Short mmCIF file of C-alpha atoms in Angstrom, two decimals:
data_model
loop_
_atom_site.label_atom_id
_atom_site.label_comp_id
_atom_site.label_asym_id
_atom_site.label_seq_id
_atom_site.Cartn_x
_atom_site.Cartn_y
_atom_site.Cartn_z
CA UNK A 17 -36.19 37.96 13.39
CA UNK A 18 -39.48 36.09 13.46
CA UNK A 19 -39.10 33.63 11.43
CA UNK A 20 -42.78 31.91 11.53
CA UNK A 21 -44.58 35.45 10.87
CA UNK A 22 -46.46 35.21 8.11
CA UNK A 23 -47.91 38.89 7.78
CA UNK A 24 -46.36 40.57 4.41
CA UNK A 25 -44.58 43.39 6.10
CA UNK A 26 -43.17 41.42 8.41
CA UNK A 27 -41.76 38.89 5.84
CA UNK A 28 -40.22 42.11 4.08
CA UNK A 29 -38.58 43.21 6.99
CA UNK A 30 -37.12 39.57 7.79
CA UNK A 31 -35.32 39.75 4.16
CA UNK A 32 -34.25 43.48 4.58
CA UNK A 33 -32.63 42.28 7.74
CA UNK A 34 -30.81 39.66 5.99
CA UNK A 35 -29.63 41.87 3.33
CA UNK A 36 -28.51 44.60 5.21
CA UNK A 37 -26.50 42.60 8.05
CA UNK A 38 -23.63 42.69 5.97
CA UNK A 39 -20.38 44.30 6.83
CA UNK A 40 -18.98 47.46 4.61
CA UNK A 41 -16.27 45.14 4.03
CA UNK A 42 -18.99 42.48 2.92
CA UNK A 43 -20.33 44.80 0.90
CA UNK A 44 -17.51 45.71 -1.47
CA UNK A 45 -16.80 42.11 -2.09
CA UNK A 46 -20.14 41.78 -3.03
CA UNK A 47 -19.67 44.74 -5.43
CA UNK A 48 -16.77 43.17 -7.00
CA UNK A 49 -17.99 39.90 -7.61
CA UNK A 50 -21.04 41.86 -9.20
CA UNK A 51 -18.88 43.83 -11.43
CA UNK A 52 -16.75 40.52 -12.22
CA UNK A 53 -20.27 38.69 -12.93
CA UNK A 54 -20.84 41.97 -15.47
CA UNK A 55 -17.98 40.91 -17.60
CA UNK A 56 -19.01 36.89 -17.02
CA UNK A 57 -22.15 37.33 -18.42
CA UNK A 58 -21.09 38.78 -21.84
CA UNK A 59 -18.36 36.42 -21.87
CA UNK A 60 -21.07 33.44 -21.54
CA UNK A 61 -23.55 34.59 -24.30
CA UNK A 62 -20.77 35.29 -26.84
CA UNK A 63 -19.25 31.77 -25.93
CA UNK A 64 -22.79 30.23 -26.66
CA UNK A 65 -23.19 32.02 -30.12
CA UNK A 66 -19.75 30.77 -30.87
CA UNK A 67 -20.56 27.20 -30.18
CA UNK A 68 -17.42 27.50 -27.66
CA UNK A 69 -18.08 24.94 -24.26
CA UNK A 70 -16.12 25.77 -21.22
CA UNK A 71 -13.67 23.28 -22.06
CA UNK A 72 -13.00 24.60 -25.41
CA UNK A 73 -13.01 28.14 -23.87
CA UNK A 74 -10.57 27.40 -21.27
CA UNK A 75 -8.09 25.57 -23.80
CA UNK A 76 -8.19 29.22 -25.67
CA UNK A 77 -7.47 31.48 -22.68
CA UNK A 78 -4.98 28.75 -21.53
CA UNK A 79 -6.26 27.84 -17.97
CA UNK A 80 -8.85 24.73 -16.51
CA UNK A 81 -12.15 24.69 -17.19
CA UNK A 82 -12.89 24.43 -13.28
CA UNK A 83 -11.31 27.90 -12.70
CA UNK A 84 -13.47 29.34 -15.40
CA UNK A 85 -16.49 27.39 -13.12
CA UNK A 86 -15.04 28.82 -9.77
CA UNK A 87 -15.38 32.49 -11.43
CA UNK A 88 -19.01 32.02 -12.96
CA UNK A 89 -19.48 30.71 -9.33
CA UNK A 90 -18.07 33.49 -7.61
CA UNK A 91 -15.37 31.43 -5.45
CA UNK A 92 -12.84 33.25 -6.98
CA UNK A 93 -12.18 36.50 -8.42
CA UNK A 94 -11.37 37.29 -11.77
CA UNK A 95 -8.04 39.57 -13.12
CA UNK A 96 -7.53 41.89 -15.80
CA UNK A 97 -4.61 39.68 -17.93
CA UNK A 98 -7.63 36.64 -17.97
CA UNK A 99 -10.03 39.46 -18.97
CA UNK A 100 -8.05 40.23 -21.63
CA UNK A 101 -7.23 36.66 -22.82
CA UNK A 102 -10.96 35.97 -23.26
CA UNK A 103 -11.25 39.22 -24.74
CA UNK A 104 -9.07 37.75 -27.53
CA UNK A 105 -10.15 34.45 -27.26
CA UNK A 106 -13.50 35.72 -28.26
CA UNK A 107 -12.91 38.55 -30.33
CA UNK A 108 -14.65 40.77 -28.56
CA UNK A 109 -13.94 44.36 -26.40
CA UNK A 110 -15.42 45.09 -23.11
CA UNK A 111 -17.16 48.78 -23.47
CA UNK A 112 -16.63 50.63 -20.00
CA UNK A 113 -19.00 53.31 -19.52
CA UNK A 114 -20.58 54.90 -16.09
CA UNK A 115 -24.43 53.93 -15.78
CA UNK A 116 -25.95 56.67 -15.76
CA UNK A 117 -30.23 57.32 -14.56
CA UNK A 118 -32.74 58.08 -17.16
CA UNK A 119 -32.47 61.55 -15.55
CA UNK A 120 -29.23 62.32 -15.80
CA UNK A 121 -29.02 60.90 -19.55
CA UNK A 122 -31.50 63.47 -20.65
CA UNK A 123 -30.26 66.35 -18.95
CA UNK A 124 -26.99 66.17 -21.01
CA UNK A 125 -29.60 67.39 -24.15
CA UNK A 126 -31.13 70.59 -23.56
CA UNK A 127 -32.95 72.65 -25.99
CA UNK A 128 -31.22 75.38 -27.98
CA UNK A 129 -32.25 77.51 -31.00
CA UNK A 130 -29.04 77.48 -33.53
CA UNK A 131 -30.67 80.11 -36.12
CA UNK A 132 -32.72 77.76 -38.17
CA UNK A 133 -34.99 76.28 -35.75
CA UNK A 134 -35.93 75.49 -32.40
CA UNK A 135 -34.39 71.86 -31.41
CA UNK A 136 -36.42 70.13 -28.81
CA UNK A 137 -35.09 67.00 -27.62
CA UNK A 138 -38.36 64.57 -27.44
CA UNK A 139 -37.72 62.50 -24.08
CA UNK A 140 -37.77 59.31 -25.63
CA UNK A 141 -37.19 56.30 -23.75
CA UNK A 142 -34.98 53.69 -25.21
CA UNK A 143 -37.08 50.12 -25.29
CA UNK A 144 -35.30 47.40 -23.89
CA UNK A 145 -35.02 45.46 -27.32
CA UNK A 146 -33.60 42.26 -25.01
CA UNK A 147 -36.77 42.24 -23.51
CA UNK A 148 -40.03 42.02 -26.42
CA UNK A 149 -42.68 42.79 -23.82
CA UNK A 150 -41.27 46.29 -23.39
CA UNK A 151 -41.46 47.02 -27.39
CA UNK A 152 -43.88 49.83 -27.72
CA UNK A 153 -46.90 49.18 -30.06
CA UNK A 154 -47.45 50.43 -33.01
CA UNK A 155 -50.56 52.27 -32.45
CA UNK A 156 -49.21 54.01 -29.36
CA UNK A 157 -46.02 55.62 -31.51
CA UNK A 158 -45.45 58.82 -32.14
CA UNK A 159 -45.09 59.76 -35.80
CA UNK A 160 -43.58 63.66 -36.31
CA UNK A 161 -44.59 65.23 -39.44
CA UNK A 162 -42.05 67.80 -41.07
CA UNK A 163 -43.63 70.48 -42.66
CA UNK B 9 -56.27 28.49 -5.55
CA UNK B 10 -53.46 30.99 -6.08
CA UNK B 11 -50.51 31.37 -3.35
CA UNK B 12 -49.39 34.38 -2.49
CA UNK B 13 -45.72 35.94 -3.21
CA UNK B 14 -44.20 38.83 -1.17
CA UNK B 15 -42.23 40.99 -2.94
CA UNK B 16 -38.85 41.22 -1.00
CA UNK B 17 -36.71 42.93 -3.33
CA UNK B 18 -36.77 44.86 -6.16
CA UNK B 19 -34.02 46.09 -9.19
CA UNK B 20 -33.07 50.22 -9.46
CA UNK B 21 -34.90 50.46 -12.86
CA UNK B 22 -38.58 48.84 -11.48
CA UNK B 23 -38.19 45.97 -14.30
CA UNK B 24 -37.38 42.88 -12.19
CA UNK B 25 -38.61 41.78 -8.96
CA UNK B 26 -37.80 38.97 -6.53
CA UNK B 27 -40.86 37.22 -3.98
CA UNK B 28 -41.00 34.90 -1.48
CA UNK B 29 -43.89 32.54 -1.52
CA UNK B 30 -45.52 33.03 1.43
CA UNK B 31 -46.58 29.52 2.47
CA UNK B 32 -43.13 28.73 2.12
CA UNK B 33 -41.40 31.57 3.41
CA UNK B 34 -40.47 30.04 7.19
CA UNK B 35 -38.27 27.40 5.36
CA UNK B 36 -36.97 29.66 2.53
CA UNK B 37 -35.71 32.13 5.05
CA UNK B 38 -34.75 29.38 7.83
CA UNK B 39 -32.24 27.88 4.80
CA UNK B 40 -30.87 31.06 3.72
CA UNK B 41 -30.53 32.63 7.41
CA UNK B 42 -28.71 29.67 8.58
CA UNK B 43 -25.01 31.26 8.11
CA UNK B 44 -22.69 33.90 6.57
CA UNK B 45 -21.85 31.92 3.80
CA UNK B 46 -25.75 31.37 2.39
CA UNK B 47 -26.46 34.90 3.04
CA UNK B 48 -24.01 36.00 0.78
CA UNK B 49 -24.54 33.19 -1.99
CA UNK B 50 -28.52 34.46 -1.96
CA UNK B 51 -27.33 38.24 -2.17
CA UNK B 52 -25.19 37.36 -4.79
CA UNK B 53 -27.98 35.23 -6.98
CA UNK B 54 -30.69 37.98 -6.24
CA UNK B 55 -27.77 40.55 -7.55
CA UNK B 56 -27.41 38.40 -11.20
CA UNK B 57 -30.98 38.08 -11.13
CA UNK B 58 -32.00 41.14 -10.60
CA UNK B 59 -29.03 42.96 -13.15
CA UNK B 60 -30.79 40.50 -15.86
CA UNK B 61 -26.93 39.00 -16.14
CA UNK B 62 -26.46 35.71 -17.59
CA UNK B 63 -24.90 32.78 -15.34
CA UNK B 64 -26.01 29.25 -15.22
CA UNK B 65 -23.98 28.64 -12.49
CA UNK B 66 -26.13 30.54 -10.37
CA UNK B 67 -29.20 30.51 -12.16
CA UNK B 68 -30.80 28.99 -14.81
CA UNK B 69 -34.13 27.85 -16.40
CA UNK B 70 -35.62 24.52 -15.69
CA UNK B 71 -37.70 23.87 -18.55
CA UNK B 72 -37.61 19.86 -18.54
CA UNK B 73 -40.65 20.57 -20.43
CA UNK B 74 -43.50 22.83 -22.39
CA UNK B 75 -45.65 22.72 -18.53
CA UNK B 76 -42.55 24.24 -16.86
CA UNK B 77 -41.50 26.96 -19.27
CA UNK B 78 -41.35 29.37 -16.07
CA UNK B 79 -39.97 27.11 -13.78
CA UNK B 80 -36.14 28.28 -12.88
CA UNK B 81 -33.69 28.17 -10.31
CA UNK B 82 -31.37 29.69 -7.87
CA UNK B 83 -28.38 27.02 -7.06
CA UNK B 84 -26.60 27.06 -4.07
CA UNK B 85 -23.15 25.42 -4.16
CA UNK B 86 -23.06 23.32 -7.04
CA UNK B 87 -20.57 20.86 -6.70
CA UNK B 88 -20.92 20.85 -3.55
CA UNK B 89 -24.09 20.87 -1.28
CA UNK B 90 -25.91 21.65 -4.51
CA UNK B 91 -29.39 22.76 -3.03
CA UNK B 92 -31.49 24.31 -5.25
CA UNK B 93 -34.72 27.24 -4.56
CA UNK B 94 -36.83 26.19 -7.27
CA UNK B 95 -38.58 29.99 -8.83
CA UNK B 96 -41.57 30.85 -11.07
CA UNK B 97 -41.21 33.44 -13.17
CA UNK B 98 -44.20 35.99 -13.97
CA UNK B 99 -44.63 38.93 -15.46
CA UNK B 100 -46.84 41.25 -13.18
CA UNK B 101 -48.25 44.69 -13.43
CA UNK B 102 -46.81 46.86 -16.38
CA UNK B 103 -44.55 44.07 -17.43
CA UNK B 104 -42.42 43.59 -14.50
CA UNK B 105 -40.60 40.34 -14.28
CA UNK B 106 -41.20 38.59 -10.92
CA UNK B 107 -39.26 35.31 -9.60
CA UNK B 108 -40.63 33.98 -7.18
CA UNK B 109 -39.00 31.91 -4.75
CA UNK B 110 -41.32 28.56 -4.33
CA UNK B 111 -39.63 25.28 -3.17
CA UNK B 112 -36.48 24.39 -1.80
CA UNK B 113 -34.41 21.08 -3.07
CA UNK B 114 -31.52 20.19 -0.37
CA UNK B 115 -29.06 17.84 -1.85
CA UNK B 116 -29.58 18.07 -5.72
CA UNK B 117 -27.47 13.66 -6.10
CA UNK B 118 -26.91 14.15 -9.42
CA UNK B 119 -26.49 16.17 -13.16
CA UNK B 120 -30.07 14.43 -13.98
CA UNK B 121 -33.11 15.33 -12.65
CA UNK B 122 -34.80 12.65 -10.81
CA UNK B 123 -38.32 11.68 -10.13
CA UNK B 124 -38.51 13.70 -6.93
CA UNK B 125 -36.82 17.11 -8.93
CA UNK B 126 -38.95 17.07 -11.73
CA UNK B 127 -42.17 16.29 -9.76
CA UNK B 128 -40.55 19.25 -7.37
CA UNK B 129 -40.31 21.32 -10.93
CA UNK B 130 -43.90 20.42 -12.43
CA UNK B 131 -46.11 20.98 -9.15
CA UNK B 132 -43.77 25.00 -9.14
CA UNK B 133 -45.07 25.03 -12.88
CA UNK B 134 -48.57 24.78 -11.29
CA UNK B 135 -48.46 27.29 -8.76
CA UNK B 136 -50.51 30.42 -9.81
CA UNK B 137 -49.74 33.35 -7.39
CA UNK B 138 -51.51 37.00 -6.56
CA UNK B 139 -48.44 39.37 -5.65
CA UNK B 140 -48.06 41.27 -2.99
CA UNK B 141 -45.58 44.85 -2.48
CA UNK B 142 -46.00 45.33 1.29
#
């Protein structure tokens, strides 16, 4: 790997290196922590919009708040039973479902004629309503009129 | 004069990018390259980063104030080493989100930002940057 190189491609192909020169076994781990940070993440924003600080979260799920720091750091790996304790301890329920490609989501609609019309299913892509910029504007919406 | 920022990696849905600034890169790589264990703690950040996942742990905003709005970044070992890879985030062609990795921070002392960090954090704020997808 040249490291001085400055030409674009070349800087790509020094990071590609890097991120591919992990091990299968590498890999998985890195999986896990990324499914583990999945659950982390929803567990952080519903502890900010209760108010709840790590200390305060760990008291409720009964453990230090230096573990719950390990986890958000990825040092160590989360289990199911603490899952579940901050599951109750925020009244909340992790939703498990398989992501799935615009594609794919789409493809489980398609158009059928059930005696009183033809149903098309419109491909409409869901905005991101986390992130404003995406919103479409008004003038660019499409309004159906029903006869 | 703008820098430029190579874009290095980018999320499955197109939304969120990550870049490299260029005039930077040689120390920004030479830091992350230098073992196992900061390879895998700059996967893992670009992995929260790019999945839009919330973790302050790993990486957070740095908005010490209204000029640094955009500044953010990427921590490496808190508690420990605590380095930091100070970011700007911009929003680039058809809304993607781009961080761009700017300035690196060895030895973060304290829970405070000093003199040195938030110069570090107000002369990322004034970085303007042309991207680059090689």
């Amino acid at each position: 790997m040249n490291m001085k190189s400055s030409n674009p491609k070349e800087i790509k192909e020094s990071f590609d290196q890097l991120f591919n020169s992990f091990t299968e076994e590498e890999k998985i781990e890195s999986s896990a922590r990324l499914i583990m940070f999945r659950f982390l993440s929803i567990i952080e924003e519903k502890s900010v919009a209760m108010g709840l600080n790590r200390k305060q979260l760990a008291l409720k799920i009964g453990t230090s708040p230096s573990y719950i720091t390990q986890l958000y750091r990825g040092d160590k790996m989360v289990n199911l039973i603490t899952l579940a304790k901050f599951q109750k301890a925020l009244d909340l329920e992790f939703d498990i479902a398989e992501k799935k490609t615009y594609e794919e989501a789409v493809t489980d609609y398609p158009s059928f004629n059930d005696g009183s019309g033809f149903w098309v299913y419109f491909p409409f892509k869901i905005p991101d309503y986390k992130d404003a910029v995406s919103l479409p504007e008004m003038d660019k919406c499409n309004v159906l009129q029903v006869a | 004069m703008k820098r430029t920022a190579i874009i290095i990696r980018t999320s499955p849905d197109g939304k969120r990018q990550i870049a490299v600034d260029q005039h930077n890169y040689s120390e920004i790589i030479g830091y992350i390259s230098q073992d196992k264990r900061h390879k895998k703690k700059f996967n893992d950040i670009c992995n929260v980063v790019l999945s839009s996942l919330k973790n302050t742990d790993l990486y957070d905003k740095e908005n010490i104030n209204s000029k640094c709005r955009h500044v953010t970044a990427m921590k490496f070992f808190k508690g420990q080493e605590n380095d930091r890879l100070y970011c700007k985030e911009i929003h680039h062609k058809n809304k993607v989100l781009v961080i761009i990795t700017s300035e690196l921070l060895l030895k973060k002392k304290s829970q405070k930002n000093t003199q040195k960090e938030i110069n570090l954090i107000e002369k990322v704020a004034g970085y303007e940057y042309e991207v680059v997808e090689p």
